[in-house]
Amino acid sequence: MKRAFTLIEATLVLIILGIIGGLSIPLLRGVTSEKRVENTRKELESLKKKVIAYYQSYSKVPPHIMPGYKLNQNVLQVPLKYIRDPITGVDYLYFSDTVSTSDSIKVDGVPIGSIGCVLISAGPNGTFDGENATPNDFRFQSQGVDDILVSVSEYELKGTYQQNCQSYVVTITNNYGSVIYTWPTSSRNTYTQINSNQTVQFTGVLPFEYVLLSSANSFFNHQTSGFIPYKFDRGGNCLIRVEVRRIQNISVPVFTKDLLP
């Protein structure tokens, strides 16, 4: 015959279960928090790769134009959920130095180069601490705070590429059939209109500069193409000649390879 639990035994079981539950819940919360921190680090590294890819396409890092130095999801083309950390849901902080000057961003007192940026999570406490609380002084910290910081240095942006040309001469001939607009985005303040059958030459175009070619001066993505000089200089002679053409009714101007003299 099976013996039933006595009241004392049942009470002891409940006490033991309570102790186990009391110990496991904080442990589970700790594991969950660590997982969120790990996911945040992975997200920041992924965003860093997107910043580098943006630089390789446009020869500049995205500016910090959002209120409160929030990350601009549209510029990096990421879903809304990826501009907030998985820990507390606070928006990532994004700060960039887009111009090659002496006012370098410093992380833990060390300059990251004349251009670069930082991506920062507020961490488990949900607030930006120490130097990270004052972005406009160009000083940030990854040590001594629970914030999670990832920096993108000038070296990482430009890689180990050794440029042979300090600048380029870019010649563009418009055989598109109608007016086009071109804009070397770093060395010029605005676009240049090139009429049909006209040739225009630009001097002093920088190696990492992005040269836009568009059928509209608004430079919408679906109407714009372009190239980066150091990737496009076929002969290594610092001279780039391209011919812009139209393919059927496509609104994006198509350009030839660098035409060797």
Short mmCIF file of C-alpha atoms in Angstrom, two decimals:
data_model
loop_
_atom_site.label_atom_id
_atom_site.label_comp_id
_atom_site.label_asym_id
_atom_site.label_seq_id
_atom_site.Cartn_x
_atom_site.Cartn_y
_atom_site.Cartn_z
CA MET A 1 0.00 0.00 0.00
CA LYS A 2 1.38 3.42 -0.96
CA ARG A 3 1.97 5.79 1.90
CA ALA A 4 0.65 9.35 1.52
CA PHE A 5 2.84 12.41 2.14
CA THR A 6 2.54 13.79 5.62
CA LEU A 7 1.94 17.52 6.08
CA ILE A 8 5.56 17.98 7.24
CA GLU A 9 6.93 16.17 4.18
CA ALA A 10 4.78 18.20 1.80
CA THR A 11 5.91 21.39 3.48
CA LEU A 12 9.56 20.39 3.14
CA VAL A 13 9.07 19.69 -0.58
CA LEU A 14 7.52 23.12 -1.09
CA ILE A 15 10.37 24.77 0.82
CA ILE A 16 12.98 22.95 -1.31
CA LEU A 17 11.18 23.90 -4.53
CA GLY A 18 11.04 27.50 -3.35
CA ILE A 19 14.77 27.53 -2.66
CA ILE A 20 15.53 26.02 -6.08
CA GLY A 21 13.23 28.54 -7.74
CA GLY A 22 14.79 31.40 -5.81
CA LEU A 23 18.24 30.38 -6.96
CA SER A 24 17.38 29.58 -10.58
CA ILE A 25 15.41 32.73 -11.42
CA PRO A 26 18.33 35.14 -10.82
CA LEU A 27 20.64 32.70 -12.64
CA LEU A 28 18.25 32.58 -15.59
CA ARG A 29 18.03 36.36 -15.61
CA GLY A 30 21.83 36.56 -15.59
CA VAL A 31 22.11 34.17 -18.52
CA THR A 32 19.45 36.12 -20.45
CA SER A 33 21.23 39.42 -19.76
CA GLU A 34 24.58 38.00 -20.91
CA LYS A 35 22.95 36.74 -24.10
CA ARG A 36 21.52 40.18 -24.83
CA VAL A 37 24.92 41.77 -24.27
CA GLU A 38 26.47 39.24 -26.64
CA ASN A 39 23.80 39.94 -29.26
CA THR A 40 24.39 43.68 -28.88
CA ARG A 41 28.11 43.24 -29.55
CA LYS A 42 27.31 41.21 -32.67
CA GLU A 43 24.86 43.85 -33.89
CA LEU A 44 27.41 46.63 -33.39
CA GLU A 45 30.03 44.66 -35.34
CA SER A 46 27.50 44.15 -38.13
CA LEU A 47 26.71 47.87 -38.19
CA LYS A 48 30.45 48.58 -38.29
CA LYS A 49 30.73 46.51 -41.47
CA LYS A 50 27.87 48.53 -42.98
CA VAL A 51 29.67 51.79 -42.16
CA ILE A 52 32.82 50.51 -43.86
CA ALA A 53 30.80 49.40 -46.90
CA TYR A 54 29.15 52.84 -47.00
CA TYR A 55 32.59 54.47 -46.99
CA GLN A 56 33.79 52.23 -49.79
CA SER A 57 30.79 53.30 -51.87
CA TYR A 58 30.65 57.02 -51.07
CA SER A 59 34.18 57.82 -49.88
CA LYS A 60 32.85 59.23 -46.59
CA VAL A 61 31.34 57.99 -43.37
CA PRO A 62 27.66 58.73 -42.66
CA PRO A 63 27.27 62.00 -40.74
CA HIS A 64 25.53 62.13 -37.36
CA ILE A 65 22.43 64.04 -38.38
CA MET A 66 19.78 62.48 -36.15
CA PRO A 67 18.57 64.15 -32.92
CA GLY A 68 20.45 62.89 -29.87
CA TYR A 69 23.10 61.27 -32.09
CA LYS A 70 20.81 58.36 -32.86
CA LEU A 71 21.76 55.96 -35.63
CA ASN A 72 20.15 56.79 -38.99
CA GLN A 73 18.58 53.55 -40.16
CA ASN A 74 17.87 54.87 -43.67
CA VAL A 75 21.50 55.74 -44.42
CA LEU A 76 22.77 52.29 -43.46
CA GLN A 77 19.62 50.60 -44.78
CA VAL A 78 18.87 48.53 -41.69
CA PRO A 79 15.47 47.64 -40.16
CA LEU A 80 14.22 49.90 -37.36
CA LYS A 81 14.81 47.23 -34.70
CA TYR A 82 18.55 47.23 -35.39
CA ILE A 83 19.05 50.84 -34.29
CA ARG A 84 18.18 49.84 -30.68
CA ASP A 85 20.21 47.51 -28.51
CA PRO A 86 18.67 44.16 -27.44
CA ILE A 87 19.56 44.80 -23.79
CA THR A 88 17.20 47.61 -22.77
CA GLY A 89 15.89 48.84 -26.12
CA VAL A 90 17.78 52.16 -25.96
CA ASP A 91 18.76 53.66 -29.33
CA TYR A 92 22.39 53.21 -30.30
CA LEU A 93 24.52 56.35 -30.17
CA TYR A 94 26.34 57.19 -33.40
CA PHE A 95 29.01 59.89 -33.73
CA SER A 96 31.25 60.46 -36.73
CA ASP A 97 34.15 62.65 -37.81
CA THR A 98 33.59 63.04 -41.52
CA VAL A 99 36.32 65.52 -42.43
CA SER A 100 40.08 64.92 -42.41
CA THR A 101 41.12 67.42 -39.76
CA SER A 102 43.03 67.42 -36.50
CA ASP A 103 39.88 67.10 -34.35
CA SER A 104 40.11 63.31 -34.22
CA ILE A 105 37.73 61.17 -32.23
CA LYS A 106 39.51 59.71 -29.21
CA VAL A 107 38.51 56.40 -27.61
CA ASP A 108 40.01 55.86 -24.15
CA GLY A 109 42.34 58.76 -24.96
CA VAL A 110 43.63 57.24 -28.22
CA PRO A 111 42.86 58.97 -31.58
CA ILE A 112 41.23 56.72 -34.17
CA GLY A 113 42.41 58.77 -37.16
CA SER A 114 41.41 61.94 -38.98
CA ILE A 115 38.09 60.36 -39.98
CA GLY A 116 36.06 57.65 -38.26
CA CYS A 117 33.08 57.01 -36.03
CA VAL A 118 31.84 55.25 -32.92
CA LEU A 119 28.75 53.09 -32.34
CA ILE A 120 27.70 52.78 -28.71
CA SER A 121 25.13 50.80 -26.73
CA ALA A 122 24.02 52.26 -23.39
CA GLY A 123 24.60 48.82 -21.86
CA PRO A 124 22.65 47.09 -19.06
CA ASN A 125 22.06 50.29 -17.07
CA GLY A 126 20.36 51.98 -20.05
CA THR A 127 22.34 55.24 -19.87
CA PHE A 128 25.45 56.53 -21.62
CA ASP A 129 28.16 56.94 -19.00
CA GLY A 130 31.32 58.99 -18.59
CA GLU A 131 32.74 60.48 -21.79
CA ASN A 132 29.99 58.80 -23.83
CA ALA A 133 27.42 61.14 -22.29
CA THR A 134 28.98 64.15 -24.07
CA PRO A 135 29.52 63.19 -27.73
CA ASN A 136 30.32 66.64 -29.09
CA ASP A 137 33.66 66.80 -27.25
CA PHE A 138 34.98 64.01 -29.53
CA ARG A 139 36.01 61.91 -26.49
CA PHE A 140 34.57 58.47 -25.74
CA GLN A 141 35.39 55.53 -23.53
CA SER A 142 35.01 51.77 -23.63
CA GLN A 143 36.68 51.13 -20.27
CA GLY A 144 35.26 51.83 -16.82
CA VAL A 145 31.65 51.95 -18.05
CA ASP A 146 29.04 49.33 -18.82
CA ASP A 147 28.47 50.88 -22.25
CA ILE A 148 29.43 48.74 -25.24
CA LEU A 149 31.49 50.69 -27.78
CA VAL A 150 32.68 49.78 -31.25
CA SER A 151 34.87 52.23 -33.17
CA VAL A 152 35.59 52.48 -36.89
CA SER A 153 39.07 53.90 -37.42
CA GLU A 154 40.54 55.63 -40.45
CA TYR A 155 42.82 52.63 -41.03
CA GLU A 156 39.83 50.26 -41.09
CA LEU A 157 37.99 52.53 -43.51
CA LYS A 158 40.87 52.87 -45.95
CA GLY A 159 42.39 49.45 -45.34
CA THR A 160 45.94 48.71 -46.38
CA TYR A 161 45.49 50.16 -49.86
CA GLN A 162 48.60 52.04 -50.98
CA GLN A 163 47.47 54.73 -53.38
CA ASN A 164 49.78 55.58 -56.25
CA CYS A 165 47.95 58.79 -57.12
CA GLN A 166 47.43 61.69 -54.76
CA SER A 167 44.65 62.93 -57.06
CA TYR A 168 43.10 62.16 -60.44
CA VAL A 169 42.08 63.94 -63.60
CA VAL A 170 38.60 62.69 -64.53
CA THR A 171 37.21 63.37 -68.01
CA ILE A 172 33.53 62.63 -68.65
CA THR A 173 31.92 62.65 -72.11
CA ASN A 174 28.13 62.76 -72.27
CA ASN A 175 26.74 60.52 -75.03
CA TYR A 176 23.62 59.80 -72.96
CA GLY A 177 21.33 61.65 -75.39
CA SER A 178 20.20 64.25 -72.86
CA VAL A 179 21.63 66.26 -70.01
CA ILE A 180 23.36 64.44 -67.14
CA TYR A 181 24.69 65.62 -63.80
CA THR A 182 27.96 64.63 -62.21
CA TRP A 183 29.27 65.25 -58.73
CA PRO A 184 32.69 64.37 -57.31
CA THR A 185 31.31 64.34 -53.77
CA SER A 186 34.40 65.27 -51.74
CA SER A 187 36.29 67.81 -53.85
CA ARG A 188 33.24 69.72 -55.14
CA ASN A 189 30.48 71.46 -53.21
CA THR A 190 27.78 70.72 -55.76
CA TYR A 191 27.05 68.99 -59.05
CA THR A 192 28.05 69.96 -62.59
CA GLN A 193 25.61 69.82 -65.49
CA ILE A 194 26.94 68.17 -68.65
CA ASN A 195 24.89 68.74 -71.77
CA SER A 196 24.49 66.17 -74.52
CA ASN A 197 27.68 65.61 -76.55
CA GLN A 198 29.67 67.73 -74.10
CA THR A 199 32.93 66.75 -72.39
CA VAL A 200 33.88 68.03 -68.94
CA GLN A 201 37.15 67.55 -67.08
CA PHE A 202 37.69 67.55 -63.31
CA THR A 203 41.13 67.91 -61.75
CA GLY A 204 42.15 67.17 -58.17
CA VAL A 205 39.65 64.35 -57.69
CA LEU A 206 40.62 62.39 -54.58
CA PRO A 207 41.45 58.65 -54.63
CA PHE A 208 38.60 57.60 -52.32
CA GLU A 209 36.12 60.15 -53.62
CA TYR A 210 32.81 58.92 -55.03
CA VAL A 211 31.98 60.36 -58.45
CA LEU A 212 28.22 60.36 -59.01
CA LEU A 213 26.58 60.27 -62.44
CA SER A 214 22.86 60.92 -62.63
CA SER A 215 20.06 61.76 -65.04
CA ALA A 216 18.58 64.14 -62.43
CA ASN A 217 20.16 66.71 -60.13
CA SER A 218 18.26 65.18 -57.21
CA PHE A 219 20.58 62.12 -57.46
CA PHE A 220 17.91 59.61 -56.48
CA ASN A 221 19.24 56.04 -56.26
CA HIS A 222 17.21 54.79 -59.23
CA GLN A 223 18.72 57.53 -61.43
CA THR A 224 22.33 57.46 -60.27
CA SER A 225 25.50 55.44 -60.80
CA GLY A 226 29.13 56.22 -60.09
CA PHE A 227 32.66 55.07 -59.37
CA ILE A 228 35.61 55.53 -56.99
CA PRO A 229 38.79 56.71 -58.80
CA TYR A 230 41.38 54.41 -57.21
CA LYS A 231 39.25 51.37 -58.05
CA PHE A 232 38.64 52.57 -61.59
CA ASP A 233 42.05 53.74 -62.85
CA ARG A 234 42.82 50.96 -65.31
CA GLY A 235 46.25 52.12 -66.43
CA GLY A 236 47.42 53.43 -63.07
CA ASN A 237 48.20 56.74 -64.78
CA CYS A 238 45.96 58.91 -62.55
CA LEU A 239 43.91 59.80 -65.64
CA ILE A 240 40.34 58.53 -65.94
CA ARG A 241 38.23 58.92 -69.08
CA VAL A 242 34.66 57.67 -69.23
CA GLU A 243 31.83 57.88 -71.73
CA VAL A 244 28.27 58.01 -70.43
CA ARG A 245 25.61 56.22 -72.47
CA ARG A 246 21.96 55.25 -72.28
CA ILE A 247 20.72 51.65 -72.46
CA GLN A 248 17.17 51.51 -73.82
CA ASN A 249 14.87 53.48 -71.51
CA ILE A 250 16.78 52.91 -68.28
CA SER A 251 17.07 56.14 -66.28
CA VAL A 252 20.43 55.25 -64.68
CA PRO A 253 23.34 56.53 -66.80
CA VAL A 254 25.70 53.76 -67.86
CA PHE A 255 29.41 54.56 -68.14
CA THR A 256 32.22 52.76 -69.93
CA LYS A 257 35.36 51.38 -68.36
CA ASP A 258 38.25 53.79 -67.93
CA LEU A 259 39.32 54.46 -71.53
CA LEU A 260 43.09 54.21 -71.73
CA PRO A 261 44.72 57.01 -73.81
#
